[in-house]
């Protein structure tokens, strides 16, 4: 796996020693609210850092001046391989949200995917209630392709009943990514 760099960030593979920084955000209710998992204990975060260090789908996003891990991206090829479709995901420490870091990291990963991995299509999914997530996707020029109702649930309510959620599906084709880059170049 490559190591990628942007103006402010380094994108690299997880390392077993990332447990502490990972815990800083996986332990927060507001960060994991829309994730399929709950808040992590310190032990669980350390185990998760170790697991992710062996899973190339996870990219650690770090500040390039201090090296601090501030979030992660998820970028996984979908089956079958020859469809050349990849799923994008992201989770950032809430102390480092609202700074454009997630968009900067995703843009770099999309560029890497479309130029080096021969990707044809990128997809992403989020809960319509998760406005920061779909706003980010639209900032990245992904197109909303559908609004699916009550697709699943990750958590139960206080009575133990499933909290069904809807899903927005987003997509971006390689040719759309290319033309959005051309438009941006023409504007400058
Ligand atoms: C989804 C998530 C990654 C979005 O993070 P984010 O920081 O809002 O996204 P961006 O990197 O695009 O930052 C955009 C914000 O930074 C602001 N910003 C500040 N400085 C900036 C800069 N130098 N460059 C760009 N944007 C900047 C923008 O104005 C924007 O603020 P706004 O949302 O108030 O308009 C984040 O909310 C998160 O991790 N949530 C918890 C996990 C989660 O739900 N993941 C998704 C599951 S589907």
XYZ file of C-alpha atoms and ligand atoms in Angstrom, residues 8 30-31 34-35 90-92 96-103 125-126 130 132-133 135-136 139, ligand 1:
72
model
C -1.651 19.067 5.643
C -21.129 11.403 18.798
C -18.422 10.012 16.484
C -23.953 6.400 12.598
C -21.451 3.539 12.596
C -14.612 7.864 6.719
C -14.584 8.559 10.445
C -12.813 11.540 11.993
C -10.572 17.654 13.933
C -13.858 17.962 12.079
C -14.903 21.236 10.462
C -11.351 21.882 9.200
C -11.620 20.352 5.732
C -9.347 17.440 6.681
C -11.829 14.717 5.695
C -12.387 16.288 2.264
C -23.640 5.187 1.625
C -24.863 7.199 4.567
C -25.938 12.324 8.889
C -21.943 16.170 7.612
C -21.451 12.869 5.785
C -22.370 17.163 2.578
C -18.832 15.784 2.405
C -18.251 18.352 -1.820
C -18.492 12.795 8.066
C -17.280 13.570 8.580
C -15.981 12.852 8.209
C -17.280 14.982 7.923
O -16.217 15.731 8.452
P -16.076 17.309 8.170
O -14.916 17.782 8.937
O -17.396 17.970 8.386
O -15.813 17.335 6.594
P -14.820 18.223 5.719
O -13.434 17.759 5.816
O -15.406 18.269 4.353
O -14.873 19.660 6.384
C -15.840 20.573 5.978
C -16.010 21.652 6.995
O -14.743 22.219 7.332
C -14.785 23.647 7.151
N -13.405 24.101 6.877
C -12.662 24.801 7.770
N -11.436 25.020 7.273
C -11.384 24.449 6.055
C -10.371 24.340 5.064
N -9.150 24.842 5.250
N -10.654 23.670 3.929
C -11.888 23.155 3.734
N -12.890 23.228 4.656
C -12.639 23.867 5.803
C -15.798 23.817 6.055
O -16.334 25.128 6.039
C -16.856 22.787 6.463
O -17.618 23.279 7.541
P -19.232 23.123 7.551
O -19.528 21.641 7.487
O -19.605 23.746 8.845
O -19.718 23.815 6.345
C -17.358 13.765 10.123
O -18.537 14.447 10.432
C -17.302 12.456 10.911
O -16.247 11.846 11.068
N -18.458 12.018 11.471
C -18.506 10.861 12.361
C -18.315 9.547 11.627
C -19.362 9.368 10.546
O -20.551 9.612 10.755
N -18.875 8.891 9.382
C -19.724 8.698 8.216
C -20.537 7.463 8.305
S -21.498 7.284 6.805
